[in-house]
Amino acid sequence: MPHSTPKLNAFPIFIRVDGEAVAIVGGGDEALAKARLIGQSSATLRIIAENPRPELLAFIAETGANLVAAAYEAVQLEGTVMVFAASGDEALDRRVARDARRLGIPVNAVDRPELCDFFTPALVNRAPVAIAIGTEGAGPVLAQILRSRIDQMLSPSLGSLATLAASLRAAAEKLLPKGNARRRFWNEFFAGAPARAVEAGALSQAHDAATALLLSNQPASGHIALVGAGPGAEDLLTLRAHRLMMEADVIVHDALVPEAVIAMGRRDAERLPVGKRKGCHTKSQAEINALLVELGRQGKRVVRLKSGDPLVFGRAGEEMAALRDAGIAYEVVPGVTAAFAAAADFELPLTLRGVSSSMVFTTGHDLKGDSLPDWAKLAISGATVAVYMGRSVAAEVAGRLIEAGLSPDTAVAVVENASLVNRRRFHGTLADLPSLEARADLSGPVMTIIGDAVAGANFERSEPLAAHRNEGASMAATEGVQQ
């Protein structure tokens, strides 16, 4: 099931207010709150209040805002770029909103979202950097909580760093070609020596470091990051993976990686799907290897996004070998593999003291040979076995393990779409496992975990495999009678 991103009913934008007038109608606490918010900008404040309270008068005296000490009239709004209806009187606020719309001026009515053309955000101010947090009027307290958290994360020197960046923008556009080279400069600027110097308060040193960086004419070198996308849920992506995706020029992704995870990368990054799912291989592994090498030689920063962990059935070994042979720099970023996500969905201990002290990752295809693989012997001796892409080989896995001596009553847990909100959980025994192959309703990736430790899982939100097994047997018997 594709991930659906909720649509915003109010789209966030920044309005230029330097030298422009903003009107606030009201003389009480609501008007003062809006005046303080807009007072963080370079707008000219026009406060319309017949009887302003002392606190508002003090603010006006301190900031030099314009006071229109008269009863409200529509003409007082003319020439403004925004209007706030903040009188606390519903009838007056409705009148102000109506007049503003007639004049073509966007209006915000305090605590009356149905009258608002726009909503005022909670604001984190590091001028010229600003972070606005909005809830479309639904949760102002939540917006303030988020503002407080973000405020703690951002250095007070961020504004100074942004100002230095603005002073260098024209030079960067003149000296550096658009694209990878320019982006590389800004990444180094905001994360390297210039940023550290600004943080230390050494603005002159920061300027020198930025100038040296700008004039360093080093050719861009390619870099490939083999990144684990995790089992599907976007909030299981690691912080390092997210950072690299935000820096990437190209994101090369497998078919099993959800759109919600891919969308966490830079919006202007090139996206290249390379398939690699059962029955749908848009590129061979050799073609993917060649693509990564070519992108690296072009000086691109590439994220090779793989479902789960790149080192667990991700064929990362072949890609690393190709990159090493070509002399392309690369790194590996681990991800949450599907076995761990499935175990978490079941609250299942993969190792359990006195029961299982080892585990096996396999695709089950190892069982296609005449001899049992070593992991089958481990399963019989008590290891927990995690079978990737296990639905199509479920019967073969169960049959060969039972034949080898593993009890048919061994506990089994199965998860479709591990970690996602649409996941489905099933439980049963090894004898029930073959019923998976007939489950045409299981269209997502399936993870199967086998072993005595599975008995310690939480099956409250799980369906028994035996129910479908019995249902299938009944259907077969019915068809036999009919024939």
Short mmCIF file of N, CA, C and O in Angstrom, two decimals, residues 343-449:
data_model
loop_
_atom_site.label_atom_id
_atom_site.label_comp_id
_atom_site.label_asym_id
_atom_site.label_seq_id
_atom_site.Cartn_x
_atom_site.Cartn_y
_atom_site.Cartn_z
N ALA A 343 10.46 -8.45 14.62
CA ALA A 343 10.53 -8.85 16.03
C ALA A 343 9.93 -7.77 16.93
O ALA A 343 9.20 -8.06 17.88
N ALA A 344 10.21 -6.51 16.61
CA ALA A 344 9.66 -5.41 17.39
C ALA A 344 8.15 -5.36 17.27
O ALA A 344 7.43 -5.09 18.26
N ASP A 345 7.63 -5.62 16.07
CA ASP A 345 6.17 -5.62 15.88
C ASP A 345 5.50 -6.69 16.74
O ASP A 345 4.35 -6.53 17.16
N PHE A 346 6.22 -7.77 16.99
CA PHE A 346 5.68 -8.87 17.79
C PHE A 346 6.11 -8.80 19.26
O PHE A 346 5.72 -9.67 20.04
N GLU A 347 6.95 -7.79 19.60
CA GLU A 347 7.54 -7.73 20.94
C GLU A 347 8.22 -9.07 21.24
O GLU A 347 8.10 -9.65 22.33
N LEU A 348 8.95 -9.53 20.23
CA LEU A 348 9.50 -10.89 20.23
C LEU A 348 10.99 -10.85 20.56
O LEU A 348 11.77 -10.23 19.84
N PRO A 349 11.43 -11.53 21.60
CA PRO A 349 12.87 -11.59 21.91
C PRO A 349 13.58 -12.55 20.96
O PRO A 349 13.32 -13.76 21.01
N LEU A 350 14.43 -12.05 20.11
CA LEU A 350 15.13 -12.91 19.16
C LEU A 350 16.11 -13.84 19.85
O LEU A 350 16.42 -14.93 19.35
N THR A 351 16.64 -13.39 20.98
CA THR A 351 17.44 -14.28 21.82
C THR A 351 16.76 -14.31 23.19
O THR A 351 16.24 -13.29 23.65
N LEU A 352 16.77 -15.45 23.81
CA LEU A 352 16.08 -15.60 25.09
C LEU A 352 16.92 -16.50 25.99
O LEU A 352 17.28 -17.63 25.60
N ARG A 353 17.26 -15.97 27.14
CA ARG A 353 18.16 -16.69 28.03
C ARG A 353 17.61 -18.09 28.34
O ARG A 353 16.44 -18.25 28.70
N GLY A 354 18.46 -19.07 28.18
CA GLY A 354 18.08 -20.45 28.46
C GLY A 354 17.30 -21.11 27.34
O GLY A 354 17.00 -22.31 27.42
N VAL A 355 16.93 -20.35 26.30
CA VAL A 355 16.14 -20.89 25.19
C VAL A 355 16.91 -20.79 23.87
O VAL A 355 17.09 -21.77 23.16
N SER A 356 17.34 -19.56 23.53
CA SER A 356 18.05 -19.34 22.27
C SER A 356 19.10 -18.26 22.46
O SER A 356 18.78 -17.16 22.92
N SER A 357 20.34 -18.59 22.11
CA SER A 357 21.42 -17.62 22.26
C SER A 357 22.06 -17.26 20.93
O SER A 357 23.11 -16.62 20.88
N SER A 358 21.45 -17.66 19.83
CA SER A 358 21.99 -17.34 18.51
C SER A 358 20.84 -17.17 17.53
O SER A 358 19.71 -17.60 17.78
N MET A 359 21.14 -16.52 16.39
CA MET A 359 20.10 -16.36 15.38
C MET A 359 20.69 -16.44 13.99
O MET A 359 21.90 -16.22 13.79
N VAL A 360 19.83 -16.73 13.02
CA VAL A 360 20.23 -16.94 11.64
C VAL A 360 19.37 -16.05 10.74
O VAL A 360 18.15 -15.97 10.92
N PHE A 361 20.01 -15.37 9.78
CA PHE A 361 19.30 -14.65 8.74
C PHE A 361 19.43 -15.47 7.44
O PHE A 361 20.54 -15.84 7.05
N THR A 362 18.33 -15.73 6.78
CA THR A 362 18.38 -16.50 5.53
C THR A 362 17.21 -16.11 4.64
O THR A 362 16.21 -15.57 5.10
N THR A 363 17.34 -16.43 3.34
CA THR A 363 16.23 -16.21 2.42
C THR A 363 15.42 -17.48 2.21
O THR A 363 14.39 -17.47 1.57
N GLY A 364 15.88 -18.58 2.72
CA GLY A 364 15.18 -19.83 2.50
C GLY A 364 15.55 -20.52 1.20
O GLY A 364 15.33 -21.71 1.04
N HIS A 365 16.14 -19.80 0.26
CA HIS A 365 16.50 -20.39 -1.02
C HIS A 365 17.67 -21.37 -0.87
O HIS A 365 17.91 -22.19 -1.76
N ASP A 366 18.37 -21.28 0.27
CA ASP A 366 19.47 -22.22 0.51
C ASP A 366 18.96 -23.67 0.59
O ASP A 366 19.73 -24.60 0.48
N LEU A 367 17.64 -23.82 0.84
CA LEU A 367 17.10 -25.15 1.00
C LEU A 367 16.83 -25.87 -0.32
O LEU A 367 16.39 -27.01 -0.34
N LYS A 368 17.08 -25.18 -1.42
CA LYS A 368 16.75 -25.78 -2.72
C LYS A 368 17.75 -26.87 -3.13
O LYS A 368 17.48 -27.64 -4.03
N GLY A 369 18.90 -26.92 -2.48
CA GLY A 369 19.88 -27.96 -2.81
C GLY A 369 19.52 -29.29 -2.18
O GLY A 369 18.56 -29.43 -1.42
N ASP A 370 20.33 -30.30 -2.47
CA ASP A 370 20.08 -31.63 -1.93
C ASP A 370 20.46 -31.74 -0.47
O ASP A 370 19.87 -32.51 0.28
N SER A 371 21.47 -30.97 -0.05
CA SER A 371 21.93 -31.06 1.34
C SER A 371 21.43 -29.87 2.14
O SER A 371 21.24 -28.78 1.62
N LEU A 372 21.23 -30.13 3.42
CA LEU A 372 20.78 -29.05 4.31
C LEU A 372 21.91 -28.07 4.56
O LEU A 372 23.05 -28.48 4.80
N PRO A 373 21.64 -26.75 4.51
CA PRO A 373 22.67 -25.77 4.86
C PRO A 373 22.94 -25.79 6.35
O PRO A 373 22.15 -26.32 7.14
N ASP A 374 24.06 -25.21 6.74
CA ASP A 374 24.45 -25.22 8.15
C ASP A 374 23.41 -24.56 9.04
O ASP A 374 23.24 -24.96 10.19
N TRP A 375 22.73 -23.53 8.51
CA TRP A 375 21.79 -22.82 9.39
C TRP A 375 20.61 -23.72 9.80
O TRP A 375 20.03 -23.54 10.87
N ALA A 376 20.26 -24.69 8.96
CA ALA A 376 19.19 -25.62 9.33
C ALA A 376 19.58 -26.43 10.56
O ALA A 376 18.76 -26.69 11.45
N LYS A 377 20.86 -26.83 10.61
CA LYS A 377 21.35 -27.56 11.78
C LYS A 377 21.32 -26.67 13.02
O LYS A 377 21.04 -27.13 14.12
N LEU A 378 21.64 -25.37 12.82
CA LEU A 378 21.58 -24.43 13.94
C LEU A 378 20.15 -24.29 14.45
O LEU A 378 19.91 -24.19 15.65
N ALA A 379 19.17 -24.24 13.51
CA ALA A 379 17.78 -24.13 13.91
C ALA A 379 17.37 -25.31 14.78
O ALA A 379 16.67 -25.15 15.79
N ILE A 380 17.81 -26.49 14.39
CA ILE A 380 17.47 -27.69 15.15
C ILE A 380 18.10 -27.65 16.54
O ILE A 380 17.54 -28.15 17.52
N SER A 381 19.26 -26.99 16.64
CA SER A 381 19.93 -26.91 17.95
C SER A 381 19.45 -25.73 18.79
O SER A 381 19.99 -25.48 19.86
N GLY A 382 18.46 -24.98 18.31
CA GLY A 382 17.85 -23.94 19.15
C GLY A 382 18.00 -22.51 18.68
O GLY A 382 17.51 -21.59 19.35
N ALA A 383 18.66 -22.26 17.54
CA ALA A 383 18.81 -20.88 17.05
C ALA A 383 17.47 -20.34 16.56
O ALA A 383 16.61 -21.09 16.09
N THR A 384 17.29 -19.02 16.66
CA THR A 384 16.14 -18.36 16.07
C THR A 384 16.46 -18.08 14.60
O THR A 384 17.53 -17.57 14.28
N VAL A 385 15.54 -18.42 13.70
CA VAL A 385 15.76 -18.28 12.26
C VAL A 385 14.83 -17.20 11.71
O VAL A 385 13.61 -17.27 11.90
N ALA A 386 15.41 -16.20 11.03
CA ALA A 386 14.63 -15.15 10.37
C ALA A 386 14.73 -15.37 8.87
O ALA A 386 15.82 -15.34 8.30
N VAL A 387 13.59 -15.61 8.23
CA VAL A 387 13.55 -15.92 6.80
C VAL A 387 13.02 -14.70 6.04
O VAL A 387 11.88 -14.29 6.24
N TYR A 388 13.87 -14.14 5.18
CA TYR A 388 13.50 -12.98 4.37
C TYR A 388 12.78 -13.44 3.10
O TYR A 388 13.13 -14.45 2.52
N MET A 389 11.79 -12.66 2.67
CA MET A 389 11.01 -12.98 1.47
C MET A 389 10.52 -14.41 1.54
O MET A 389 10.69 -15.21 0.63
N GLY A 390 9.90 -14.75 2.67
CA GLY A 390 9.63 -16.14 2.99
C GLY A 390 8.32 -16.71 2.51
O GLY A 390 8.10 -17.91 2.65
N ARG A 391 7.38 -15.93 1.94
CA ARG A 391 6.07 -16.48 1.60
C ARG A 391 6.16 -17.54 0.51
O ARG A 391 5.57 -18.61 0.60
N SER A 392 6.93 -17.27 -0.54
CA SER A 392 6.95 -18.18 -1.69
C SER A 392 7.70 -19.47 -1.41
O SER A 392 7.53 -20.45 -2.13
N VAL A 393 8.52 -19.48 -0.37
CA VAL A 393 9.27 -20.71 -0.06
C VAL A 393 8.84 -21.28 1.29
O VAL A 393 9.54 -22.13 1.86
N ALA A 394 7.68 -20.83 1.80
CA ALA A 394 7.26 -21.23 3.14
C ALA A 394 7.12 -22.74 3.28
O ALA A 394 7.60 -23.34 4.25
N ALA A 395 6.47 -23.36 2.30
CA ALA A 395 6.25 -24.80 2.40
C ALA A 395 7.57 -25.56 2.35
O ALA A 395 7.78 -26.53 3.09
N GLU A 396 8.48 -25.10 1.48
CA GLU A 396 9.76 -25.78 1.35
C GLU A 396 10.58 -25.63 2.62
O GLU A 396 11.21 -26.58 3.10
N VAL A 397 10.57 -24.41 3.21
CA VAL A 397 11.29 -24.18 4.47
C VAL A 397 10.75 -25.11 5.55
O VAL A 397 11.50 -25.80 6.25
N ALA A 398 9.41 -25.13 5.68
CA ALA A 398 8.80 -25.94 6.73
C ALA A 398 9.08 -27.43 6.51
O ALA A 398 9.49 -28.15 7.44
N GLY A 399 8.89 -27.87 5.28
CA GLY A 399 9.07 -29.29 5.00
C GLY A 399 10.48 -29.77 5.24
O GLY A 399 10.70 -30.83 5.86
N ARG A 400 11.46 -29.01 4.77
CA ARG A 400 12.85 -29.44 4.92
C ARG A 400 13.29 -29.41 6.39
O ARG A 400 14.06 -30.29 6.82
N LEU A 401 12.81 -28.41 7.15
CA LEU A 401 13.20 -28.32 8.55
C LEU A 401 12.57 -29.45 9.36
O LEU A 401 13.21 -30.05 10.25
N ILE A 402 11.31 -29.77 9.08
CA ILE A 402 10.66 -30.89 9.77
C ILE A 402 11.34 -32.19 9.41
O ILE A 402 11.61 -33.06 10.26
N GLU A 403 11.65 -32.35 8.13
CA GLU A 403 12.35 -33.54 7.66
C GLU A 403 13.71 -33.71 8.34
O GLU A 403 14.16 -34.82 8.62
N ALA A 404 14.34 -32.56 8.63
CA ALA A 404 15.67 -32.61 9.24
C ALA A 404 15.61 -32.85 10.74
O ALA A 404 16.65 -33.07 11.37
N GLY A 405 14.41 -32.79 11.32
CA GLY A 405 14.31 -33.09 12.73
C GLY A 405 13.75 -31.98 13.60
O GLY A 405 13.58 -32.18 14.82
N LEU A 406 13.45 -30.80 13.03
CA LEU A 406 12.87 -29.73 13.84
C LEU A 406 11.40 -30.05 14.09
O LEU A 406 10.67 -30.44 13.17
N SER A 407 10.96 -29.88 15.31
CA SER A 407 9.59 -30.26 15.68
C SER A 407 8.56 -29.45 14.89
O SER A 407 8.69 -28.23 14.75
N PRO A 408 7.50 -30.10 14.39
CA PRO A 408 6.42 -29.36 13.71
C PRO A 408 5.73 -28.36 14.62
O PRO A 408 5.05 -27.45 14.14
N ASP A 409 5.89 -28.53 15.94
CA ASP A 409 5.26 -27.62 16.89
C ASP A 409 6.12 -26.40 17.20
O ASP A 409 5.74 -25.57 18.05
N THR A 410 7.26 -26.26 16.55
CA THR A 410 8.12 -25.09 16.78
C THR A 410 7.36 -23.81 16.45
O THR A 410 6.68 -23.72 15.41
N ALA A 411 7.46 -22.81 17.31
CA ALA A 411 6.69 -21.57 17.15
C ALA A 411 7.16 -20.76 15.94
O ALA A 411 8.36 -20.73 15.62
N VAL A 412 6.21 -20.12 15.27
CA VAL A 412 6.47 -19.32 14.08
C VAL A 412 5.73 -17.99 14.19
O VAL A 412 4.57 -17.95 14.62
N ALA A 413 6.40 -16.89 13.79
CA ALA A 413 5.76 -15.57 13.71
C ALA A 413 5.99 -15.00 12.32
O ALA A 413 7.10 -15.11 11.78
N VAL A 414 4.96 -14.43 11.72
CA VAL A 414 5.04 -13.91 10.36
C VAL A 414 4.52 -12.47 10.36
O VAL A 414 3.48 -12.18 10.97
N VAL A 415 5.26 -11.57 9.69
CA VAL A 415 4.83 -10.17 9.58
C VAL A 415 4.86 -9.75 8.11
O VAL A 415 5.88 -9.94 7.43
N GLU A 416 3.78 -9.20 7.63
CA GLU A 416 3.75 -8.54 6.32
C GLU A 416 3.88 -7.05 6.55
O GLU A 416 3.22 -6.49 7.41
N ASN A 417 4.74 -6.37 5.78
CA ASN A 417 4.96 -4.92 5.89
C ASN A 417 5.43 -4.53 7.29
O ASN A 417 4.86 -3.64 7.93
N ALA A 418 6.47 -5.19 7.76
CA ALA A 418 7.00 -4.91 9.09
C ALA A 418 7.28 -3.42 9.28
O ALA A 418 7.80 -2.76 8.38
N SER A 419 6.92 -2.90 10.43
CA SER A 419 7.15 -1.52 10.88
C SER A 419 6.13 -0.52 10.35
O SER A 419 6.04 0.59 10.88
N LEU A 420 5.36 -0.86 9.32
CA LEU A 420 4.42 0.08 8.73
C LEU A 420 3.06 0.00 9.43
O LEU A 420 2.72 -1.00 10.07
N VAL A 421 2.26 1.06 9.26
CA VAL A 421 0.96 1.08 9.93
C VAL A 421 0.03 0.01 9.37
O VAL A 421 -0.90 -0.44 10.05
N ASN A 422 0.25 -0.42 8.12
CA ASN A 422 -0.60 -1.45 7.53
C ASN A 422 -0.02 -2.85 7.67
O ASN A 422 -0.37 -3.76 6.92
N ARG A 423 0.86 -3.04 8.65
CA ARG A 423 1.45 -4.37 8.86
C ARG A 423 0.37 -5.36 9.30
O ARG A 423 -0.63 -5.00 9.92
N ARG A 424 0.62 -6.63 8.99
CA ARG A 424 -0.26 -7.72 9.42
C ARG A 424 0.59 -8.79 10.08
O ARG A 424 1.67 -9.13 9.58
N ARG A 425 0.11 -9.29 11.21
CA ARG A 425 0.88 -10.27 11.99
C ARG A 425 0.12 -11.59 12.05
O ARG A 425 -1.11 -11.60 12.23
N PHE A 426 0.87 -12.70 11.95
CA PHE A 426 0.31 -14.04 12.02
C PHE A 426 1.21 -14.90 12.90
O PHE A 426 2.43 -14.68 12.94
N HIS A 427 0.63 -15.85 13.58
CA HIS A 427 1.43 -16.74 14.42
C HIS A 427 0.91 -18.17 14.29
O HIS A 427 -0.24 -18.41 13.88
N GLY A 428 1.76 -19.10 14.63
CA GLY A 428 1.39 -20.50 14.58
C GLY A 428 2.59 -21.37 14.83
O GLY A 428 3.50 -21.02 15.58
N THR A 429 2.61 -22.52 14.16
CA THR A 429 3.70 -23.47 14.31
C THR A 429 4.32 -23.74 12.94
O THR A 429 3.78 -23.34 11.90
N LEU A 430 5.42 -24.45 12.96
CA LEU A 430 6.09 -24.80 11.70
C LEU A 430 5.15 -25.59 10.79
O LEU A 430 5.18 -25.43 9.56
N ALA A 431 4.30 -26.40 11.36
CA ALA A 431 3.35 -27.18 10.57
C ALA A 431 2.32 -26.29 9.87
O ALA A 431 1.76 -26.69 8.84
N ASP A 432 2.06 -25.10 10.42
CA ASP A 432 1.10 -24.18 9.81
C ASP A 432 1.71 -23.35 8.69
O ASP A 432 0.98 -22.73 7.91
N LEU A 433 3.03 -23.30 8.63
CA LEU A 433 3.71 -22.35 7.75
C LEU A 433 3.37 -22.51 6.27
O LEU A 433 3.24 -21.52 5.55
N PRO A 434 3.20 -23.73 5.74
CA PRO A 434 2.90 -23.85 4.31
C PRO A 434 1.65 -23.11 3.85
O PRO A 434 1.51 -22.79 2.67
N SER A 435 0.72 -22.80 4.78
CA SER A 435 -0.50 -22.08 4.39
C SER A 435 -0.19 -20.69 3.84
O SER A 435 -1.03 -20.09 3.16
N LEU A 436 1.01 -20.18 4.12
CA LEU A 436 1.38 -18.85 3.61
C LEU A 436 1.38 -18.80 2.09
O LEU A 436 1.02 -17.79 1.49
N GLU A 437 1.80 -19.88 1.46
CA GLU A 437 1.96 -19.87 0.00
C GLU A 437 0.63 -19.62 -0.71
O GLU A 437 0.60 -19.10 -1.83
N ALA A 438 -0.47 -20.01 -0.08
CA ALA A 438 -1.79 -19.82 -0.71
C ALA A 438 -2.39 -18.45 -0.40
O ALA A 438 -3.48 -18.14 -0.89
N ARG A 439 -1.68 -17.63 0.38
CA ARG A 439 -2.24 -16.35 0.80
C ARG A 439 -2.00 -15.29 -0.26
O ARG A 439 -1.06 -14.50 -0.18
N ALA A 440 -2.88 -15.24 -1.25
CA ALA A 440 -2.74 -14.23 -2.32
C ALA A 440 -2.99 -12.83 -1.79
O ALA A 440 -2.65 -11.84 -2.44
N ASP A 441 -3.61 -12.72 -0.61
CA ASP A 441 -3.89 -11.40 -0.03
C ASP A 441 -2.64 -10.77 0.59
O ASP A 441 -2.67 -9.59 0.96
N LEU A 442 -1.55 -11.52 0.68
CA LEU A 442 -0.30 -10.97 1.24
C LEU A 442 0.55 -10.45 0.07
O LEU A 442 1.31 -11.20 -0.54
N SER A 443 0.42 -9.18 -0.22
CA SER A 443 1.14 -8.60 -1.37
C SER A 443 2.40 -7.87 -0.97
O SER A 443 3.25 -7.56 -1.81
N GLY A 444 2.55 -7.56 0.34
CA GLY A 444 3.74 -6.84 0.79
C GLY A 444 4.86 -7.79 1.18
O GLY A 444 4.68 -9.01 1.21
N PRO A 445 6.05 -7.23 1.49
CA PRO A 445 7.17 -8.07 1.92
C PRO A 445 6.82 -8.85 3.20
O PRO A 445 6.23 -8.30 4.12
N VAL A 446 7.18 -10.12 3.22
CA VAL A 446 6.84 -10.99 4.33
C VAL A 446 8.12 -11.43 5.05
O VAL A 446 9.09 -11.83 4.41
N MET A 447 8.09 -11.35 6.36
CA MET A 447 9.22 -11.77 7.20
C MET A 447 8.73 -12.89 8.10
O MET A 447 7.69 -12.76 8.76
N THR A 448 9.46 -14.00 8.13
CA THR A 448 9.07 -15.15 8.94
C THR A 448 10.16 -15.44 9.97
O THR A 448 11.34 -15.50 9.62
N ILE A 449 9.75 -15.61 11.21
CA ILE A 449 10.70 -15.91 12.29
C ILE A 449 10.30 -17.24 12.91
O ILE A 449 9.14 -17.46 13.27
#
